Amino acid sequence: MPELPEVESIVQELRPCLRGLVPIQIICHKEKFLHTEQPLPNVLNHPITDISRRGKLILVWTSPFVWLIHLKMTGQLWWQPSNAPLPPHTHLIVLFKNTHYQLRYADLRQFGSWQIVPKKNLSQVPFLQKLGPDALTIAPSILKQRLQNKHTAIKSLLLNQQCLAGLGNIYSDEALWLARIHPLTPAYVLNQIQIKRLALAIQKVLKYALKLGGTSIRSYIQPNGQKGLYQRHLHVYGKKGLPCQRCGTAIERTKICGRSSYFCPVCQQL
DNA sequence: CCCTACACCTGGCGGC
DNA sequence: TGCCGCCAGGTGTAGG
Ligand SMILES: [Zn+2]
């Protein structure tokens, strides 16, 4: 479900809710959703100091531990009073001291999970070790360096979190359309001007989507249950056969990296 | 190194 | 209606 704007949106909404709260219990019926080498009593009862994001990964900070939350395709975080009905497919519930509000994790396809690691071990988490620079603020010079000498299709590099962290299938297609670059273009053929256009397109699309609370097509929802609004502003994603909003040509779909890729065959030429 | 296929799961949709 | 295949915002692994 979520790419960078959705994850950042969730983090910003949860920050004032969670800061200072003391988690006292985690209810978990299926072990696969919660990975921790520590006994739960050790992990609990430390106040939450902050919540942050790297790429699509959410980090909840306490003084001895960090909780890593990856939503994958359909994970949702809900902030609800205990008497609110549980969202469908709820797998984890966190209870806090002195409030009846709960943090609830729902996940229809069950690909997401939580991992709790001691702060000192954070730098050894492979996913974090390998993560590239964050896409929200990617500078043209950094992007140029990441793409240097790569013969791979640009779309597949944009999807690769080790190259650039935060883009997924929707926003990579939208950014490539904005920058007028064909998704199959080998990265090394892009010139300075195209790379700059791409970096600025990535920033623009992510920031605008964040401002609108992300894209809600199927399952993405904010912790208060509201939908994002960016789906109204998509140019190519999911638009096969519809006219390009720049030139009127029908949008095409092809398979890259096993994912659907949408592009305008006229504005985005190989 | 880079690609593809598949694995992990559930559900919505269109076609017959 | 029912069944079937295809599709879905992510990532890790195996094999060529
Ligand atoms: Zn066009």
Short mmCIF file of C-alpha atoms (C1' of nucleotides) in Angstrom, two decimals, chain A residues 1 56 215 218 220 237 259-260, chain C residues 6-13:
data_model
loop_
_atom_site.label_atom_id
_atom_site.label_comp_id
_atom_site.label_asym_id
_atom_site.label_seq_id
_atom_site.Cartn_x
_atom_site.Cartn_y
_atom_site.Cartn_z
CA MET A 1 0.00 0.00 0.00
CA LYS A 56 9.10 3.35 3.71
CA THR A 215 -2.88 8.16 -2.37
CA ARG A 218 -7.43 0.34 -2.32
CA TYR A 220 -4.33 3.07 2.31
CA TYR A 237 -0.66 5.31 -12.74
CA ARG A 259 5.27 -4.58 -11.95
CA SER A 260 2.84 -2.66 -14.16
"C1'" DC C 6 -5.71 -11.61 -13.39
"C1'" DC C 7 -4.70 -7.75 -10.67
"C1'" DA C 8 -2.94 -5.19 -6.36
"C1'" DG C 9 0.87 0.66 -3.35
"C1'" DG C 10 6.71 -4.42 -1.19
"C1'" DT C 11 10.55 -7.09 -0.48
"C1'" DG C 12 13.56 -11.35 -0.14
"C1'" DT C 13 15.37 -15.35 -2.32
#
